[in-house]
CSV table of C-alpha atoms and ligand atoms in Angstrom, one decimal:
chain,number,residue,atom,x,y,z
A,12,MET,CA,103.0,82.2,73.9
A,13,ASN,CA,104.1,84.8,71.9
A,14,HIS,CA,103.1,88.8,71.5
A,15,ASN,CA,101.8,87.7,68.0
A,16,SER,CA,99.8,84.7,69.0
A,17,VAL,CA,98.8,86.2,72.0
A,18,VAL,CA,97.3,89.2,69.6
A,19,ALA,CA,95.9,86.4,67.0
A,20,GLU,CA,94.3,84.5,70.3
A,21,THR,CA,92.3,88.0,71.4
A,22,GLN,CA,91.2,88.7,68.0
A,23,LYS,CA,89.8,85.5,67.3
A,24,LEU,CA,88.0,85.7,71.2
A,25,VAL,CA,86.5,89.3,70.0
A,26,LEU,CA,85.6,87.4,66.8
A,27,GLU,CA,83.7,84.5,68.4
A,28,THR,CA,81.6,86.5,70.5
A,29,PRO,CA,77.9,86.5,69.1
A,30,VAL,CA,76.6,90.0,70.1
A,31,THR,CA,73.5,88.2,71.7
A,32,ALA,CA,75.4,87.1,74.8
A,33,GLN,CA,76.6,90.7,75.4
A,34,ARG,CA,76.6,90.0,79.2
A,35,ALA,CA,78.2,86.9,79.2
A,36,SER,CA,80.8,87.7,76.9
A,37,ARG,CA,82.0,90.7,79.5
A,38,ARG,CA,84.1,88.3,80.4
A,39,GLN,CA,85.3,87.2,77.3
A,40,GLN,CA,87.6,90.2,76.7
A,41,ASP,CA,85.6,91.5,73.7
A,42,TYR,CA,86.5,95.1,74.5
A,43,GLN,CA,85.9,96.4,70.7
A,44,GLN,CA,81.9,96.3,72.3
A,45,VAL,CA,82.6,98.7,74.7
A,46,SER,CA,82.1,102.0,72.9
A,47,LEU,CA,85.3,103.7,74.4
A,48,TYR,CA,87.8,101.0,72.7
A,49,LYS,CA,85.7,100.4,69.8
A,50,ASP,CA,88.4,101.7,67.4
A,51,VAL,CA,91.0,100.3,69.5
A,52,ASN,CA,93.9,98.7,67.5
A,53,PRO,CA,94.7,94.7,69.2
A,54,LEU,CA,98.3,95.8,69.2
A,55,ASP,CA,97.5,98.8,71.0
A,56,TRP,CA,95.2,96.7,73.2
A,57,GLU,CA,97.7,94.0,74.1
A,58,ASP,CA,100.4,96.8,74.8
A,59,TRP,CA,100.8,97.5,78.4
A,60,HIS,CA,102.1,100.8,78.2
A,61,TRP,CA,99.5,101.8,75.6
A,62,GLN,CA,96.7,100.1,78.9
A,63,LEU,CA,98.7,101.9,81.6
A,64,LYS,CA,98.3,105.3,79.5
A,65,HIS,CA,94.8,105.1,78.7
A,66,ARG,CA,94.0,104.1,82.4
A,67,VAL,CA,90.6,105.7,82.8
A,68,ARG,CA,91.5,108.5,85.9
A,69,THR,CA,88.0,110.9,85.5
A,70,LYS,CA,84.3,110.8,86.2
A,71,GLU,CA,83.8,112.1,82.5
A,72,GLU,CA,85.5,109.8,81.2
A,73,LEU,CA,83.5,107.0,83.5
A,74,ALA,CA,80.5,108.1,83.4
A,75,GLU,CA,80.5,107.3,79.4
A,76,VAL,CA,81.1,103.4,80.1
A,77,ILE,CA,79.4,103.3,83.4
A,78,LYS,CA,76.0,104.4,85.1
A,79,LEU,CA,77.5,106.3,88.0
A,80,THR,CA,75.4,106.8,91.4
A,81,PRO,CA,75.7,109.7,93.4
A,82,GLU,CA,78.1,108.0,96.2
A,83,GLU,CA,80.5,107.2,93.2
A,84,GLU,CA,80.3,110.5,91.7
A,85,GLN,CA,81.1,111.6,95.5
A,86,GLY,CA,83.7,109.3,96.1
A,87,ILE,CA,85.9,110.2,92.7
A,88,LYS,CA,85.9,113.8,93.6
A,89,LYS,CA,87.1,113.0,97.0
A,90,ALA,CA,89.5,110.8,96.1
A,91,SER,CA,91.4,113.0,94.0
A,92,GLY,CA,95.0,113.7,95.7
A,93,ARG,CA,94.4,110.4,97.7
A,94,LEU,CA,94.7,106.7,96.3
A,95,SER,CA,93.7,108.1,93.3
A,96,MET,CA,91.6,106.4,90.3
A,97,ALA,CA,93.1,104.7,87.5
A,98,ILE,CA,91.5,101.9,85.7
A,99,THR,CA,93.1,100.2,83.0
A,100,PRO,CA,91.2,100.1,79.8
A,101,TYR,CA,91.2,95.8,80.0
A,102,TRP,CA,89.3,96.5,84.2
A,103,VAL,CA,87.1,98.7,82.3
A,104,THR,CA,85.8,96.1,80.0
A,105,LEU,CA,85.0,94.0,83.0
A,106,LEU,CA,82.6,96.3,84.7
A,107,ASP,CA,79.1,96.1,85.0
A,108,PRO,CA,77.7,99.6,83.2
A,109,ASP,CA,74.4,99.3,85.0
A,110,ASP,CA,75.0,97.7,88.5
A,111,PRO,CA,76.7,99.4,91.4
A,112,GLY,CA,77.3,96.5,93.3
A,113,CYS,CA,79.2,94.7,91.1
A,114,PRO,CA,82.6,93.3,92.3
A,115,ILE,CA,84.8,94.4,90.0
A,116,ARG,CA,83.0,98.0,89.9
A,117,ARG,CA,83.2,98.1,93.5
A,118,GLN,CA,87.0,97.0,93.8
A,119,ALA,CA,87.9,100.2,91.1
A,120,VAL,CA,85.6,102.9,91.2
A,121,PRO,CA,85.8,105.2,94.7
A,122,ILE,CA,82.4,105.9,96.8
A,123,SER,CA,81.7,108.4,99.4
A,124,PHE,CA,82.2,106.3,102.6
A,125,GLU,CA,85.8,106.3,101.6
A,126,SER,CA,86.3,109.5,103.4
A,127,VAL,CA,84.6,107.5,107.1
A,128,VAL,CA,86.6,106.7,109.4
A,129,GLY,CA,85.7,103.7,111.4
A,130,PRO,CA,86.3,103.5,115.3
A,131,HIS,CA,89.3,101.3,114.7
A,132,GLU,CA,91.3,102.2,111.7
A,133,MET,CA,94.6,103.4,111.4
A,134,VAL,CA,96.9,105.2,108.5
A,135,ASP,CA,99.1,102.4,109.1
A,136,PRO,CA,97.3,99.2,110.7
A,137,CYS,CA,100.4,96.6,110.3
A,138,ALA,CA,102.5,98.9,111.4
A,139,GLU,CA,104.8,98.6,108.9
A,140,ASP,CA,106.8,101.8,108.7
A,141,ARG,CA,108.2,101.2,112.6
A,142,ASP,CA,109.3,97.8,111.5
A,143,SER,CA,111.2,99.2,108.6
A,144,PRO,CA,115.1,99.4,109.2
A,145,ALA,CA,116.1,101.0,105.9
A,146,PRO,CA,113.7,103.0,103.0
A,147,HIS,CA,111.2,100.6,101.3
A,148,LEU,CA,112.0,97.4,103.8
A,149,VAL,CA,110.1,96.0,106.4
A,150,HIS,CA,111.6,93.3,108.5
A,151,ARG,CA,109.1,91.7,110.9
A,152,TYR,CA,109.7,88.2,110.8
A,153,PRO,CA,113.5,86.5,111.7
A,154,ASP,CA,114.0,85.2,108.4
A,155,ARG,CA,112.0,87.1,105.6
A,156,VAL,CA,111.9,90.7,104.7
A,157,LEU,CA,109.3,92.7,102.3
A,158,LEU,CA,111.1,94.9,100.1
A,159,LEU,CA,108.5,97.7,98.5
A,160,ALA,CA,109.3,97.9,95.4
A,161,THR,CA,107.5,101.3,94.1
A,162,ASP,CA,104.3,102.8,94.9
A,163,SER,CA,102.3,102.3,92.0
A,164,CYS,CA,100.1,100.0,90.6
A,165,ALA,CA,98.3,99.1,86.8
A,166,MET,CA,95.0,99.8,88.9
A,167,TYR,CA,94.3,101.2,92.8
A,168,CYS,CA,92.3,98.9,95.1
A,169,ARG,CA,89.7,100.7,96.7
A,170,HIS,CA,90.5,98.4,99.9
A,171,CYS,CA,94.0,98.9,99.3
A,172,THR,CA,96.0,98.6,103.0
A,173,ARG,CA,98.8,100.6,101.9
A,174,ARG,CA,96.8,103.3,100.5
A,175,ARG,CA,98.9,105.4,102.9
A,176,LEU,CA,102.0,104.7,100.3
A,177,VAL,CA,100.6,103.7,97.6
A,178,GLY,CA,99.8,106.5,94.2
A,179,GLU,CA,102.0,108.1,91.4
A,180,HIS,CA,104.9,109.7,92.9
A,181,PRO,CA,107.5,109.6,90.1
A,182,GLU,CA,110.1,111.0,92.1
A,183,SER,CA,110.0,108.0,94.1
A,184,ASN,CA,111.5,105.9,91.6
A,185,SER,CA,115.0,107.6,91.9
A,186,ALA,CA,118.1,104.9,90.9
A,187,GLY,CA,120.2,103.8,93.8
A,188,ARG,CA,116.5,103.7,96.0
A,189,PHE,CA,117.4,100.7,97.0
A,190,ASP,CA,120.9,100.8,98.3
A,191,ALA,CA,120.5,100.9,102.0
A,192,ALA,CA,117.7,97.8,101.8
A,193,ILE,CA,120.2,95.7,99.8
A,194,GLU,CA,123.3,96.4,102.5
A,195,TYR,CA,120.8,95.4,105.1
A,196,ILE,CA,119.9,92.3,103.5
A,197,LYS,CA,123.3,91.3,102.8
A,198,ALA,CA,124.4,92.4,106.2
A,199,ASN,CA,122.1,90.1,107.9
A,200,ARG,CA,122.6,86.5,107.0
A,201,LYS,CA,119.3,85.4,108.6
A,202,ILE,CA,117.2,86.5,105.8
A,203,ARG,CA,116.6,83.9,103.7
A,204,ASP,CA,113.2,84.6,101.7
A,205,VAL,CA,112.6,88.0,99.9
A,206,LEU,CA,109.0,89.3,99.2
A,207,ILE,CA,109.0,92.0,96.6
A,208,SER,CA,105.7,93.7,96.6
A,209,GLY,CA,104.8,97.4,96.7
A,210,GLY,CA,102.4,98.7,95.2
A,211,ASP,CA,102.9,96.7,92.6
A,212,PRO,CA,106.8,95.8,91.7
A,213,LEU,CA,105.7,94.4,87.9
A,214,ILE,CA,104.6,98.2,86.7
A,215,LEU,CA,108.7,98.7,87.0
A,216,GLU,CA,110.5,98.4,83.4
A,217,ASP,CA,111.9,94.9,82.7
A,218,ASP,CA,115.3,96.1,82.9
A,219,GLU,CA,114.9,97.9,86.8
A,220,LEU,CA,113.0,95.0,87.5
A,221,GLU,CA,115.6,92.4,86.5
A,222,SER,CA,118.5,94.9,88.3
A,223,LEU,CA,116.9,94.6,91.2
A,224,ILE,CA,116.3,90.7,90.8
A,225,GLN,CA,119.8,90.4,90.0
A,226,GLN,CA,121.2,92.7,93.0
A,227,LEU,CA,118.7,90.1,95.3
A,228,ARG,CA,120.0,86.8,93.9
A,229,SER,CA,123.7,87.8,94.3
A,230,ILE,CA,123.2,87.4,98.3
A,231,SER,CA,124.4,84.0,98.7
A,232,HIS,CA,121.8,83.3,101.6
A,233,VAL,CA,118.8,84.7,100.2
A,234,GLU,CA,117.3,81.8,98.8
A,235,PHE,CA,113.8,81.9,98.3
A,236,LEU,CA,112.3,85.1,96.2
A,237,ARG,CA,109.0,85.8,95.7
A,238,ILE,CA,106.9,88.5,93.9
A,239,GLY,CA,103.1,89.6,94.9
A,240,THR,CA,101.9,91.3,92.0
A,241,ARG,CA,98.2,91.9,90.8
A,242,VAL,CA,98.9,92.4,87.2
A,243,PRO,CA,98.1,88.9,86.0
A,244,VAL,CA,94.3,90.3,87.2
A,245,THR,CA,94.3,94.3,86.5
A,246,LEU,CA,96.9,94.2,83.8
A,247,PRO,CA,97.5,90.6,82.4
A,248,GLN,CA,98.9,92.4,78.8
A,249,ARG,CA,101.8,93.4,81.1
A,250,ILE,CA,103.3,89.4,81.4
A,251,THR,CA,105.2,89.5,78.3
A,252,GLU,CA,107.5,86.6,76.8
A,253,LYS,CA,110.3,88.8,77.6
A,254,LEU,CA,109.2,89.8,81.5
A,255,VAL,CA,108.8,85.3,81.7
A,256,ASN,CA,112.1,85.1,80.2
A,257,MET,CA,113.6,87.1,82.5
A,258,LEU,CA,111.9,85.6,85.2
A,259,LYS,CA,113.1,82.1,84.4
A,260,LYS,CA,116.6,83.3,83.9
A,261,TYR,CA,116.5,83.7,88.3
A,262,SER,CA,114.6,80.4,88.7
A,263,PRO,CA,113.2,79.9,91.8
A,264,ILE,CA,111.1,82.8,91.8
A,265,TRP,CA,107.6,82.5,93.4
A,266,VAL,CA,104.6,84.8,92.2
A,267,SER,CA,102.0,85.8,94.8
A,268,ILE,CA,99.0,87.1,92.7
A,269,HIS,CA,96.0,89.2,94.0
A,270,PHE,CA,92.6,87.7,93.0
A,271,ASN,CA,89.3,88.3,95.1
A,272,HIS,CA,86.5,87.2,92.7
A,273,PRO,CA,85.5,84.8,90.5
A,274,LYS,CA,85.1,87.3,87.5
A,275,GLU,CA,88.3,88.0,87.5
A,276,ILE,CA,89.5,85.0,85.7
A,277,THR,CA,88.7,85.5,82.3
A,278,LYS,CA,90.7,84.3,79.4
A,279,ARG,CA,92.8,86.6,79.0
A,280,CYS,CA,94.3,86.4,82.6
A,281,LYS,CA,94.7,83.2,82.2
A,282,MET,CA,96.7,83.0,79.3
A,283,ALA,CA,98.6,85.3,81.4
A,284,CYS,CA,98.9,82.7,84.3
A,285,ASP,CA,99.6,80.3,81.5
A,286,MET,CA,102.7,82.0,80.4
A,287,LEU,CA,103.9,82.6,83.9
A,288,ALA,CA,103.3,78.9,85.1
A,289,ASP,CA,104.8,77.5,81.4
A,290,SER,CA,108.0,78.9,82.4
A,291,GLY,CA,107.9,77.0,85.8
A,292,ILE,CA,106.9,79.4,87.8
A,293,PRO,CA,104.7,78.4,90.8
A,294,LEU,CA,101.8,80.5,91.6
A,295,GLY,CA,99.9,81.9,94.7
A,296,SER,CA,96.7,83.5,94.9
A,297,GLN,CA,96.1,86.5,97.9
A,298,SER,CA,92.4,87.6,98.7
A,299,VAL,CA,91.1,90.1,100.7
A,300,LEU,CA,87.9,89.4,102.1
A,301,LEU,CA,85.5,91.8,100.8
A,302,LYS,CA,82.0,92.5,102.2
A,303,GLY,CA,79.6,92.4,99.2
A,304,VAL,CA,82.6,91.2,96.7
A,305,ASN,CA,83.4,87.4,98.3
A,306,ASP,CA,82.0,87.1,101.5
A,307,ARG,CA,79.7,84.5,100.5
A,308,PRO,CA,81.1,81.0,100.9
A,309,TYR,CA,79.8,80.2,97.5
A,310,ILE,CA,82.2,82.8,95.4
A,311,MET,CA,85.0,81.8,97.6
A,312,LYS,CA,84.3,78.6,96.6
A,313,ARG,CA,84.0,79.2,93.1
A,314,LEU,CA,87.4,81.7,93.2
A,315,VAL,CA,89.0,79.2,94.7
A,316,HIS,CA,88.0,76.3,92.3
A,317,GLU,CA,89.1,78.3,89.2
A,318,LEU,CA,92.2,79.0,90.3
A,319,LEU,CA,93.1,75.2,90.8
A,320,GLN,CA,92.0,75.1,86.9
A,321,ILE,CA,94.6,78.1,85.9
A,322,ARG,CA,97.2,76.6,88.2
A,323,VAL,CA,97.2,78.9,91.0
A,324,ARG,CA,97.6,77.9,94.8
A,325,PRO,CA,95.1,79.8,97.2
A,326,TYR,CA,97.2,80.7,99.8
A,327,TYR,CA,95.7,83.4,102.0
A,328,ILE,CA,92.7,85.1,102.4
A,329,TYR,CA,93.2,87.9,104.5
A,330,GLN,CA,91.1,89.9,107.3
A,331,CYS,CA,90.4,93.5,105.5
A,332,ASP,CA,93.0,95.1,107.3
A,333,PRO,CA,91.7,98.5,109.9
A,334,VAL,CA,93.0,100.9,107.9
A,335,LYS,CA,91.1,104.3,107.7
A,336,GLY,CA,88.5,104.2,104.8
A,337,THR,CA,87.4,100.5,104.7
A,338,GLN,CA,84.9,100.4,107.1
A,339,HIS,CA,82.2,99.5,104.4
A,340,PHE,CA,84.6,96.6,103.5
A,341,ARG,CA,85.1,95.1,106.3
A,342,THR,CA,82.8,91.4,107.6
A,343,PRO,CA,82.8,90.1,110.9
A,344,VAL,CA,85.5,87.9,111.5
A,345,ALA,CA,83.1,84.9,112.1
A,346,VAL,CA,82.5,85.5,107.9
A,347,GLY,CA,85.9,84.7,107.2
A,348,ILE,CA,85.4,81.6,109.8
A,349,ASN,CA,82.6,80.2,108.3
A,350,ILE,CA,83.9,80.2,104.6
A,351,ILE,CA,86.7,78.1,105.8
A,352,GLU,CA,84.2,75.6,107.5
A,353,LYS,CA,82.9,75.7,104.0
A,354,LEU,CA,86.3,74.6,102.4
A,355,ARG,CA,87.7,72.2,104.5
A,356,GLY,CA,87.0,68.9,103.9
A,357,HIS,CA,84.2,69.8,101.5
A,358,THR,CA,86.9,70.3,98.6
A,359,SER,CA,89.9,69.5,97.9
A,360,GLY,CA,92.7,70.6,100.3
A,361,TYR,CA,94.7,72.6,97.3
A,362,ALA,CA,91.7,74.4,97.2
A,363,VAL,CA,91.6,75.7,101.0
A,364,PRO,CA,93.7,79.1,101.8
A,365,THR,CA,94.4,79.8,105.4
A,366,TYR,CA,92.6,82.6,106.7
A,367,VAL,CA,95.0,85.3,108.7
A,368,ILE,CA,94.4,88.4,110.1
A,369,ASP,CA,97.7,90.7,110.4
A,370,GLY,CA,97.7,91.5,114.3
A,371,PRO,CA,96.9,95.2,114.5
A,372,GLY,CA,100.0,96.7,115.5
A,373,GLY,CA,102.4,94.4,113.7
A,374,GLY,CA,101.4,91.1,115.0
A,375,GLY,CA,101.9,89.6,111.9
A,376,LYS,CA,99.6,87.1,110.1
A,377,ILE,CA,97.7,85.3,112.7
A,378,PRO,CA,95.4,81.7,111.2
A,379,ILE,CA,92.2,82.2,112.2
A,380,GLY,CA,89.9,79.3,111.4
A,381,PRO,CA,87.2,76.9,112.6
A,382,ASN,CA,87.6,74.9,115.9
A,383,TYR,CA,88.1,71.1,115.1
A,384,ILE,CA,89.4,70.6,118.7
A,385,LEU,CA,86.2,70.1,121.5
A,386,SER,CA,88.6,69.1,124.6
A,387,GLN,CA,92.1,67.9,125.7
A,388,ALA,CA,93.0,66.5,128.5
A,389,LYS,CA,95.5,64.0,129.3
A,390,GLY,CA,96.5,62.5,126.2
A,391,LYS,CA,92.9,62.4,125.0
A,392,TYR,CA,91.8,64.4,122.2
A,393,VAL,CA,88.4,65.1,121.6
A,394,LEU,CA,87.8,65.9,117.7
A,395,ARG,CA,85.0,66.8,115.4
A,396,ASN,CA,85.2,66.3,111.3
A,397,TYR,CA,84.2,68.6,108.6
A,398,LYS,CA,80.6,66.6,109.1
A,399,GLY,CA,80.5,67.3,112.9
A,400,LYS,CA,80.9,63.9,113.6
A,401,ILE,CA,83.0,63.4,117.0
A,402,TYR,CA,86.1,61.4,117.1
A,403,THR,CA,88.5,60.9,120.2
A,404,TYR,CA,92.1,60.5,119.2
A,405,LEU,CA,94.3,58.9,122.2
A,406,GLU,CA,98.3,59.9,122.2
B,517,PLP,C1,103.1,88.8,104.6
B,517,PLP,C2,104.3,89.5,104.7
B,517,PLP,C3,105.2,88.4,105.0
B,517,PLP,C4,105.3,87.1,104.5
B,517,PLP,O1,104.8,86.5,105.0
B,517,PLP,P1,104.5,84.4,104.7
B,517,PLP,O2,103.6,84.3,106.1
B,517,PLP,O3,106.1,84.0,105.0
B,517,PLP,O4,103.7,84.4,103.6
B,517,PLP,C5,107.1,89.2,105.1
B,517,PLP,N1,107.2,90.4,105.9
B,517,PLP,C6,105.9,90.9,106.1
B,517,PLP,C7,106.2,92.1,106.8
B,517,PLP,C8,104.7,90.7,105.4
B,517,PLP,O5,103.3,91.0,105.8
B,518,SF4,S1,97.6,96.3,93.8
B,518,SF4,FE1,98.1,95.8,96.1
B,518,SF4,S2,99.3,97.6,96.5
B,518,SF4,FE2,98.1,97.8,94.4
B,518,SF4,S3,96.3,99.1,94.8
B,518,SF4,FE3,95.7,97.2,94.8
B,518,SF4,S4,95.9,96.3,96.7
B,518,SF4,FE4,97.2,98.6,96.9
């Protein structure tokens, strides 16, 4: 889909939306119904640079769109200087103005609880800084590395596990900043998989991203490249024809997208995912289990079903890392196990992600799930299926 047809589609969505169905139509990208954006030209709206430049960063601006609670007002004040508030106009149109429990709102608007530090919380719970052999690189597993391509994101998620790094630091985007990381990967023939993440790598300009991908692709032992991003969800306008054509040149590149709630799968988001999938880019999702956002089995089920419909394969559900200031988002581990219990066997295997805990202190991702082995002795396995019926398997 080219840029003009994206604009045309957006306009059509605006025109097709009856004013009476206001709440339901919020999902359909009717941005001109939000008073703050009623005069915005669709061409500007579709321009990702315009979206970034017009992100909502102040309490005053946000108060024009939603009715702020005292917790939110305090949270916004305290968040300045830390993981700042920055909400793309696109995401603003998805916020419920009256419901502070709105999952879209909870993920974007700081609340006062962010300054509470829970008993086991840390600055860098996964010890990424310790396992960093070169700037911007984390090497934890034998055959793959994580490259932190930038500190910036389209929107700052209130549950971000990398909040120690993430934010706007323009000075940190210097040329040549990946030289040491590239040299390290070149010198380590065991590294066959590079995960480009951040921050959000799709916030980089096309040419900068291309130069990084090109350098990685020219290393003969790097066979698998993937990008971790939230842009199709928070700034779908960033997925341009030019970007997908560039990515296509370096195929295979896989893309993992951070999705947390079915409300995030709007028509506009689907358009962005379609453009990626149509150019042959396999898509996966990563979700963070968040209290009050997606901790109910029926919500997760709706999310994974809708993901399959837009050709995104559910990959991981993460237990919310014990990072400082996220206690209000964390659920008991049993909640995650129960979600998998309610999915496995009850729906398509393709819809079932792996629930993982990133071992605090640098253990890497550890899969957690319901136990299907009741006993195991002398070649005899006593198993239960998804309905709880018992079966014996003899070796
Ligand atoms: C998540 C992660 C990876 C990739 O892990 P997969 O299970 O292969 O998706 C690699 N390195 C680090 C440090 C990670 O956190
Ligand atoms: S997009 Fe990812 S890195 Fe950026 S703020 Fe959200 S969780 Fe953190």
